[in-house]
């Protein structure tokens, strides 16, 4: 047997220089400061938007001429651009600006919160601000809608609403009914009940959904009768992306009765039409009915914070999450109920009532509808319909061929489908360029211009908008097209 001798220990060790665990000084990247961002010109903003945000979206902004505008500040009903031009805001951020821009009471509430260095994120503790906001929302809500979930967006609020309703309906009733031309958000869950191929693209969405025509109560009843797995129906009270579409009062009253009869939970999406926009806090209040679950967002953050909320009947909420074992299944996320966001929303709801803005939406919104109806009668070959409630109004144009002189209609009519939205775009572009007025559009019916001005909008703002719109239409369609084409030259 061979015995291996242990090597002689010399007492010396080989020393290897260890690499630095981290550099002694991390170099600062090429960053833009706040002041530098504020001072950017349009060309620099365009370069960065194209490089880092959405180059495809820039294409459409260029078509409308919106890419030429740099907003320097905003106040009340107006944006102010780099040239000091005041732009009347009848877009309102898709209904996100109930109080207009930079309402002084909202600014003051936020200033105090910051100066007193109050807590922003305090997840480990109960928040007095989240609790107070939930109380205020519950007190604004009719019936027994009193359990509140706070989030940061309409999509998040609707995700919470659909999850809660599906869970409360139970595993034996997993089917969810939604409406044609609905829009409930772009996040993965609610994409299944958002009826738009543009947004769905080729994503794999949940398959436990059933589509029904909006406003067709007989179709709803047939579904409820034939499919006992249906546990939830989700509907916008006023369809926004669909082109400002309403259902009659009897539809909602019969829907409530059908849901009660068949044990189906009704989720009312009020993200866009709620918060006073229709002339009531919730649009469904016009019809004397109350859903089982609803959702708010948009103006809930008072134009200065991202706040969304789901509001549910207590018995529905408790059925879904009412035990210690189930309470955390869908609890608030990190940024749900943030301090300053809640304070902003608390002050906003108080301003909403203190300044009578819901009443103003009803009365001044009716005045806006009346003035637009006069224009419809004045330009019957251009304006097909004017509809809406409060400050949520859709102005629909005829197909492009129908607005042209008779001799051109047969030639152009074959292109109507491809030209859908073109007249809305021409009018929206020229209203901004020539009249300093901003309007919005709708996702599904591209012939519709969407008007959602702040709830502070007064008759004088309505007059300015309608007078500008009248002046533009008086040019005639051929002149409008020529003016738009000229605006594209040299871009």
CSV table of C-alpha atoms in Angstrom, one decimal, residues 159-472:
chain,number,residue,atom,x,y,z
A,159,UNK,CA,-60.8,44.6,-12.6
A,160,UNK,CA,-61.7,44.8,-8.9
A,161,UNK,CA,-65.4,45.0,-9.7
A,162,UNK,CA,-65.4,42.1,-12.1
A,163,UNK,CA,-63.3,39.9,-9.8
A,164,UNK,CA,-65.5,40.6,-6.8
A,165,UNK,CA,-68.7,39.9,-8.8
A,166,UNK,CA,-67.4,36.7,-10.3
A,167,UNK,CA,-66.3,35.5,-6.9
A,168,UNK,CA,-69.6,36.4,-5.2
A,169,UNK,CA,-71.5,34.7,-8.0
A,170,UNK,CA,-69.6,31.5,-7.3
A,171,UNK,CA,-67.8,28.8,-9.3
A,172,UNK,CA,-71.0,27.3,-10.6
A,173,UNK,CA,-71.9,30.7,-12.3
A,174,UNK,CA,-68.7,31.8,-14.0
A,175,UNK,CA,-70.2,33.4,-17.1
A,176,UNK,CA,-70.0,37.2,-17.6
A,177,UNK,CA,-72.3,39.1,-20.0
A,178,UNK,CA,-71.0,42.2,-21.6
A,179,UNK,CA,-72.3,44.6,-24.4
A,180,UNK,CA,-71.3,45.2,-28.0
A,181,UNK,CA,-69.2,48.3,-28.4
A,182,UNK,CA,-68.3,48.3,-24.7
A,183,UNK,CA,-65.1,49.7,-23.3
A,184,UNK,CA,-64.0,48.7,-19.8
A,185,UNK,CA,-60.2,49.1,-19.9
A,186,UNK,CA,-57.1,47.8,-21.6
A,187,UNK,CA,-55.7,45.6,-18.8
A,188,UNK,CA,-55.6,41.9,-19.4
A,189,UNK,CA,-58.7,40.9,-17.3
A,190,UNK,CA,-61.2,43.5,-18.5
A,191,UNK,CA,-59.9,43.2,-22.1
A,192,UNK,CA,-62.2,40.2,-22.3
A,193,UNK,CA,-65.2,42.4,-21.9
A,194,UNK,CA,-63.9,45.3,-23.9
A,195,UNK,CA,-65.5,44.9,-27.3
A,196,UNK,CA,-62.8,46.3,-29.6
A,197,UNK,CA,-60.5,44.3,-31.9
A,198,UNK,CA,-58.0,47.1,-31.9
A,199,UNK,CA,-57.5,46.7,-28.2
A,200,UNK,CA,-57.8,42.9,-28.1
A,201,UNK,CA,-55.4,42.5,-31.0
A,202,UNK,CA,-54.1,38.9,-30.8
A,203,UNK,CA,-54.1,38.7,-27.0
A,204,UNK,CA,-55.5,35.6,-25.4
A,205,UNK,CA,-58.4,36.8,-23.3
A,206,UNK,CA,-60.7,35.0,-20.8
A,207,UNK,CA,-63.3,32.9,-22.5
A,208,UNK,CA,-66.0,32.9,-19.8
A,209,UNK,CA,-67.8,35.9,-21.5
A,210,UNK,CA,-70.9,36.3,-23.6
A,211,UNK,CA,-71.6,39.3,-25.7
A,212,UNK,CA,-75.1,40.9,-26.0
A,213,UNK,CA,-76.4,43.9,-28.0
A,214,UNK,CA,-76.4,47.1,-25.8
A,215,UNK,CA,-79.9,48.2,-24.9
A,216,UNK,CA,-81.6,45.0,-26.0
A,217,UNK,CA,-83.4,43.8,-22.8
A,218,UNK,CA,-85.0,40.8,-24.7
A,219,UNK,CA,-81.6,39.5,-25.6
A,220,UNK,CA,-80.5,39.8,-22.0
A,221,UNK,CA,-83.5,37.9,-20.8
A,222,UNK,CA,-83.0,35.1,-23.4
A,223,UNK,CA,-79.4,34.7,-22.2
A,224,UNK,CA,-80.4,34.6,-18.5
A,225,UNK,CA,-83.1,32.0,-19.2
A,226,UNK,CA,-81.0,29.8,-21.4
A,227,UNK,CA,-77.7,29.8,-19.5
A,228,UNK,CA,-77.8,29.1,-15.8
A,229,UNK,CA,-74.0,29.6,-15.6
A,230,UNK,CA,-74.4,33.4,-16.1
A,231,UNK,CA,-73.6,35.1,-12.8
A,232,UNK,CA,-72.6,38.6,-13.8
A,233,UNK,CA,-73.5,41.3,-16.3
A,234,UNK,CA,-71.2,44.3,-16.9
A,235,UNK,CA,-72.4,47.4,-18.6
A,236,UNK,CA,-71.4,51.0,-19.1
A,237,UNK,CA,-74.4,53.1,-18.1
A,238,UNK,CA,-73.6,55.4,-21.0
A,239,UNK,CA,-71.2,53.9,-23.6
A,240,UNK,CA,-68.3,56.3,-24.1
A,241,UNK,CA,-66.1,54.6,-26.7
A,242,UNK,CA,-69.2,53.3,-28.5
A,243,UNK,CA,-70.1,56.9,-29.4
A,244,UNK,CA,-72.1,58.2,-26.4
A,245,UNK,CA,-74.9,55.6,-26.5
A,246,UNK,CA,-77.7,55.5,-24.0
A,247,UNK,CA,-80.4,52.9,-23.3
A,248,UNK,CA,-83.9,54.0,-22.3
A,249,UNK,CA,-85.0,54.1,-18.6
A,250,UNK,CA,-87.2,51.0,-19.0
A,251,UNK,CA,-84.1,49.0,-20.1
A,252,UNK,CA,-82.4,49.7,-16.8
A,253,UNK,CA,-85.5,49.1,-14.7
A,254,UNK,CA,-86.2,45.8,-16.5
A,255,UNK,CA,-82.5,44.8,-16.2
A,256,UNK,CA,-82.6,45.3,-12.4
A,257,UNK,CA,-85.7,43.2,-12.2
A,258,UNK,CA,-84.2,40.4,-14.4
A,259,UNK,CA,-81.0,40.4,-12.3
A,260,UNK,CA,-83.0,40.0,-9.1
A,261,UNK,CA,-85.1,37.2,-10.7
A,262,UNK,CA,-82.2,35.2,-12.0
A,263,UNK,CA,-79.7,36.0,-9.3
A,264,UNK,CA,-77.3,37.7,-11.6
A,265,UNK,CA,-75.0,40.5,-10.3
A,266,UNK,CA,-75.1,43.7,-12.2
A,267,UNK,CA,-71.8,45.7,-12.5
A,268,UNK,CA,-72.3,49.3,-13.7
A,269,UNK,CA,-69.2,50.8,-15.2
A,270,UNK,CA,-69.4,54.5,-14.3
A,271,UNK,CA,-65.7,55.3,-14.8
A,272,UNK,CA,-66.5,57.8,-17.5
A,273,UNK,CA,-70.1,58.7,-17.1
A,274,UNK,CA,-70.1,58.9,-13.3
A,275,UNK,CA,-69.0,61.5,-10.8
A,276,UNK,CA,-71.6,64.1,-11.7
A,277,UNK,CA,-70.9,64.1,-15.5
A,278,UNK,CA,-74.5,63.1,-16.5
A,279,UNK,CA,-76.1,65.6,-14.1
A,280,UNK,CA,-76.4,63.0,-11.3
A,281,UNK,CA,-73.5,61.6,-9.2
A,282,UNK,CA,-74.1,58.3,-11.0
A,283,UNK,CA,-75.7,58.1,-14.4
A,284,UNK,CA,-77.8,55.1,-13.3
A,285,UNK,CA,-79.5,57.4,-10.7
A,286,UNK,CA,-81.5,58.9,-13.6
A,287,UNK,CA,-83.4,55.6,-13.9
A,288,UNK,CA,-84.2,54.9,-10.2
A,289,UNK,CA,-82.1,51.8,-10.0
A,290,UNK,CA,-79.0,50.7,-8.1
A,291,UNK,CA,-76.5,48.1,-9.3
A,292,UNK,CA,-74.8,45.5,-7.2
A,293,UNK,CA,-71.3,46.8,-7.9
A,294,UNK,CA,-70.0,50.0,-9.6
A,295,UNK,CA,-66.8,51.7,-10.4
A,296,UNK,CA,-65.5,55.3,-10.6
A,297,UNK,CA,-62.2,56.9,-11.7
A,298,UNK,CA,-61.4,59.8,-14.1
A,299,UNK,CA,-62.4,62.9,-12.2
A,300,UNK,CA,-62.3,61.1,-8.8
A,301,UNK,CA,-58.7,62.3,-8.7
A,302,UNK,CA,-59.7,65.9,-9.2
A,303,UNK,CA,-57.5,66.3,-12.2
A,304,UNK,CA,-54.3,66.1,-10.0
A,305,UNK,CA,-54.1,62.4,-8.9
A,306,UNK,CA,-54.7,59.0,-10.3
A,307,UNK,CA,-57.6,57.5,-8.3
A,308,UNK,CA,-60.1,54.8,-9.1
A,309,UNK,CA,-62.7,53.1,-6.9
A,310,UNK,CA,-64.9,50.1,-6.9
A,311,UNK,CA,-68.1,50.3,-4.8
A,312,UNK,CA,-70.1,47.3,-3.9
A,313,UNK,CA,-73.1,46.2,-1.8
A,314,UNK,CA,-71.9,45.0,1.6
A,315,UNK,CA,-73.5,41.6,1.2
A,316,UNK,CA,-71.8,41.0,-2.2
A,317,UNK,CA,-68.5,42.2,-0.8
A,318,UNK,CA,-68.7,40.0,2.2
A,319,UNK,CA,-69.6,37.0,0.2
A,320,UNK,CA,-66.4,37.5,-1.8
A,321,UNK,CA,-63.9,38.7,0.7
A,322,UNK,CA,-65.7,38.7,4.1
A,323,UNK,CA,-63.5,36.4,6.2
A,324,UNK,CA,-59.9,36.7,7.5
A,325,UNK,CA,-59.1,33.8,5.1
A,326,UNK,CA,-60.4,35.6,2.0
A,327,UNK,CA,-59.8,39.3,3.0
A,328,UNK,CA,-56.5,39.6,1.3
A,329,UNK,CA,-57.4,37.9,-2.0
A,330,UNK,CA,-57.9,41.4,-3.6
A,331,UNK,CA,-56.8,43.9,-1.0
A,332,UNK,CA,-55.5,47.4,-2.1
A,333,UNK,CA,-52.3,47.4,-4.1
A,334,UNK,CA,-49.2,49.5,-3.1
A,335,UNK,CA,-50.5,52.7,-4.6
A,336,UNK,CA,-54.2,52.2,-3.7
A,337,UNK,CA,-55.2,54.8,-1.1
A,338,UNK,CA,-52.0,56.8,-1.2
A,339,UNK,CA,-52.2,59.8,1.2
A,340,UNK,CA,-52.1,62.8,-1.1
A,341,UNK,CA,-54.2,61.1,-3.7
A,342,UNK,CA,-56.9,60.4,-1.1
A,343,UNK,CA,-56.7,64.0,0.2
A,344,UNK,CA,-57.1,65.3,-3.3
A,345,UNK,CA,-60.1,63.1,-3.9
A,346,UNK,CA,-61.6,64.1,-0.5
A,347,UNK,CA,-61.3,67.8,-1.3
A,348,UNK,CA,-62.6,67.1,-4.9
A,349,UNK,CA,-65.9,65.5,-3.7
A,350,UNK,CA,-66.4,68.4,-1.3
A,351,UNK,CA,-65.9,70.9,-4.1
A,352,UNK,CA,-68.2,69.0,-6.4
A,353,UNK,CA,-71.1,69.6,-4.0
A,354,UNK,CA,-70.0,73.0,-2.5
A,355,UNK,CA,-69.9,74.5,-6.0
A,356,UNK,CA,-73.0,72.8,-7.3
A,357,UNK,CA,-71.1,71.3,-10.2
A,358,UNK,CA,-73.5,68.3,-10.6
A,359,UNK,CA,-76.4,70.7,-11.0
A,360,UNK,CA,-74.3,72.8,-13.4
A,361,UNK,CA,-73.6,69.7,-15.5
A,362,UNK,CA,-77.4,69.1,-15.8
A,363,UNK,CA,-78.4,72.7,-16.6
A,364,UNK,CA,-75.5,73.9,-18.7
A,365,UNK,CA,-75.3,70.4,-20.4
A,366,UNK,CA,-78.9,70.8,-21.4
A,367,UNK,CA,-78.1,74.2,-22.8
A,368,UNK,CA,-75.2,72.8,-24.8
A,369,UNK,CA,-77.5,70.0,-26.2
A,370,UNK,CA,-80.1,72.6,-27.2
A,371,UNK,CA,-77.6,74.8,-29.0
A,372,UNK,CA,-76.2,71.8,-30.8
A,373,UNK,CA,-79.7,70.6,-31.9
A,374,UNK,CA,-80.1,74.0,-33.5
A,375,UNK,CA,-76.9,73.4,-35.5
A,376,UNK,CA,-78.2,69.9,-36.5
A,377,UNK,CA,-81.3,71.5,-38.0
A,378,UNK,CA,-79.1,74.1,-39.7
A,379,UNK,CA,-76.7,71.5,-41.2
A,380,UNK,CA,-78.8,68.4,-41.7
A,381,UNK,CA,-76.6,67.1,-44.4
A,382,UNK,CA,-73.5,67.2,-42.1
A,383,UNK,CA,-74.8,66.5,-38.6
A,384,UNK,CA,-76.6,63.1,-38.3
A,385,UNK,CA,-77.3,63.2,-34.5
A,386,UNK,CA,-76.7,65.0,-31.3
A,387,UNK,CA,-77.1,62.9,-28.1
A,388,UNK,CA,-76.0,62.6,-24.5
A,389,UNK,CA,-76.7,63.7,-21.0
A,390,UNK,CA,-75.2,66.4,-19.0
A,391,UNK,CA,-71.6,67.0,-20.1
A,392,UNK,CA,-71.2,63.7,-21.9
A,393,UNK,CA,-72.3,64.5,-25.4
A,394,UNK,CA,-71.8,62.8,-28.8
A,395,UNK,CA,-72.0,64.7,-32.1
A,396,UNK,CA,-72.3,62.3,-35.0
A,397,UNK,CA,-71.6,63.2,-38.6
A,398,UNK,CA,-73.1,61.5,-41.6
A,399,UNK,CA,-70.9,59.2,-43.7
A,400,UNK,CA,-68.5,61.3,-45.7
A,401,UNK,CA,-70.2,60.8,-49.1
A,402,UNK,CA,-73.5,62.1,-47.7
A,403,UNK,CA,-72.0,65.5,-46.8
A,404,UNK,CA,-70.8,66.2,-50.3
A,405,UNK,CA,-72.6,67.7,-53.3
A,406,UNK,CA,-75.0,65.2,-55.0
A,407,UNK,CA,-72.8,64.8,-58.0
A,408,UNK,CA,-69.9,63.5,-55.9
A,409,UNK,CA,-71.8,61.1,-53.7
A,410,UNK,CA,-71.9,58.0,-55.9
A,411,UNK,CA,-68.2,58.1,-56.5
A,412,UNK,CA,-67.2,58.7,-52.9
A,413,UNK,CA,-69.8,56.4,-51.2
A,414,UNK,CA,-67.7,53.3,-52.1
A,415,UNK,CA,-65.0,54.8,-49.8
A,416,UNK,CA,-67.3,55.6,-46.9
A,417,UNK,CA,-66.0,52.8,-44.7
A,418,UNK,CA,-62.4,53.8,-45.3
A,419,UNK,CA,-63.2,57.4,-44.8
A,420,UNK,CA,-65.0,56.9,-41.5
A,421,UNK,CA,-63.6,59.4,-39.0
A,422,UNK,CA,-62.1,61.6,-41.6
A,423,UNK,CA,-64.6,64.4,-41.2
A,424,UNK,CA,-64.3,64.2,-37.4
A,425,UNK,CA,-60.6,64.5,-37.8
A,426,UNK,CA,-60.8,67.4,-40.2
A,427,UNK,CA,-63.2,69.3,-37.9
A,428,UNK,CA,-61.2,68.5,-34.7
A,429,UNK,CA,-58.0,69.7,-36.4
A,430,UNK,CA,-59.4,72.9,-37.7
A,431,UNK,CA,-61.3,73.7,-34.5
A,432,UNK,CA,-57.9,73.7,-32.7
A,433,UNK,CA,-56.0,75.5,-35.5
A,434,UNK,CA,-58.5,78.2,-36.3
A,435,UNK,CA,-60.6,78.6,-33.2
A,436,UNK,CA,-58.5,77.5,-30.3
A,437,UNK,CA,-60.9,74.7,-29.3
A,438,UNK,CA,-60.0,71.1,-28.3
A,439,UNK,CA,-62.5,68.3,-28.8
A,440,UNK,CA,-62.2,64.5,-28.5
A,441,UNK,CA,-63.2,61.4,-30.6
A,442,UNK,CA,-64.7,58.0,-29.9
A,443,UNK,CA,-63.1,54.6,-30.3
A,444,UNK,CA,-65.7,52.6,-32.2
A,445,UNK,CA,-67.9,55.0,-34.1
A,446,UNK,CA,-65.3,57.3,-35.7
A,447,UNK,CA,-67.9,59.6,-37.1
A,448,UNK,CA,-68.6,60.9,-33.6
A,449,UNK,CA,-67.0,63.9,-31.8
A,450,UNK,CA,-67.0,63.4,-28.1
A,451,UNK,CA,-67.6,66.5,-25.9
A,452,UNK,CA,-66.7,66.1,-22.2
A,453,UNK,CA,-65.9,69.6,-20.9
A,454,UNK,CA,-65.1,70.2,-17.2
A,455,UNK,CA,-68.1,70.5,-15.0
A,456,UNK,CA,-67.2,74.1,-14.3
A,457,UNK,CA,-68.1,74.9,-17.9
A,458,UNK,CA,-70.5,77.9,-18.1
A,459,UNK,CA,-72.9,79.1,-20.8
A,460,UNK,CA,-70.3,81.5,-22.0
A,461,UNK,CA,-68.0,78.6,-22.8
A,462,UNK,CA,-70.8,76.7,-24.5
A,463,UNK,CA,-71.5,79.8,-26.7
A,464,UNK,CA,-67.8,80.1,-27.6
A,465,UNK,CA,-67.6,76.5,-28.6
A,466,UNK,CA,-70.9,76.4,-30.5
A,467,UNK,CA,-70.2,79.6,-32.3
A,468,UNK,CA,-66.8,78.3,-33.4
A,469,UNK,CA,-68.3,75.0,-34.6
A,470,UNK,CA,-71.0,76.9,-36.5
A,471,UNK,CA,-68.5,79.1,-38.2
A,472,UNK,CA,-66.4,76.1,-39.2
